[in-house]
Steps between C-alpha positions, in 0.01 A plus 500: 500500500666760283168561321355686799500871425299661784201465731194557281239569768396446859164331555305618805169349604276780627145536629399825334629647174419865575659489846816333368523728194460813711762386752761415236430826315631676814828316438510621139348197325278572200196302391561316170206265435239267648354345691448229241520124458341203676702571816471879465837673477575871485844629407676798656853616427753738649706725267810316635371190316348309794184325382240365744211273407217554748322163514147571612390174662599524868256377763304800625521407868878451494686752717837334561805436289547123538876528453566793731220523757485147640741344747580199279756598237359364172709489183433757228572855396498731800551841341620700203796736544488819293823695473483876557765761430432695822333330795449828689300639206306174469408527869375856447289379205349216704422739788338752263257224393442376857655162422633363830817297535462140613875463562822700510683708426766234535863500393647174370809398299334577164353840589210650693138389476146573609194282460134576433187293442251548219124483574513120461795475744755419229845610619704754302857588590660823383878472504770756442751245377871544570621177342583145589865593557391559859481120536868453406 
């Protein structure tokens, strides 16, 4: 579809608004509005233009990511990949906020990546992208 212009937002189901907001603020996201609506949603946004809708209706006892933490590989979105200009600096930033890696660093044909988990176990990849020409 030529009408597609960009990704508008990422929707993340979370258990606790304050916990999620505080975590993402460490990554540079700013609170915009909410929570509001029948299925309460709060909006945060990064200055790079990445918008996240925090959907505040997750089961309180849930402690696993059903796509990543169970042996059966279910279909669905597994992670979001956020491009960074300097992975070494991103790693220093994560360490300064005591955010542990859940994977990596790993080199692959498109660049180098690390992975973290948010408080609700959603997976975030940070990638210093070198281009798809590595696949040619």
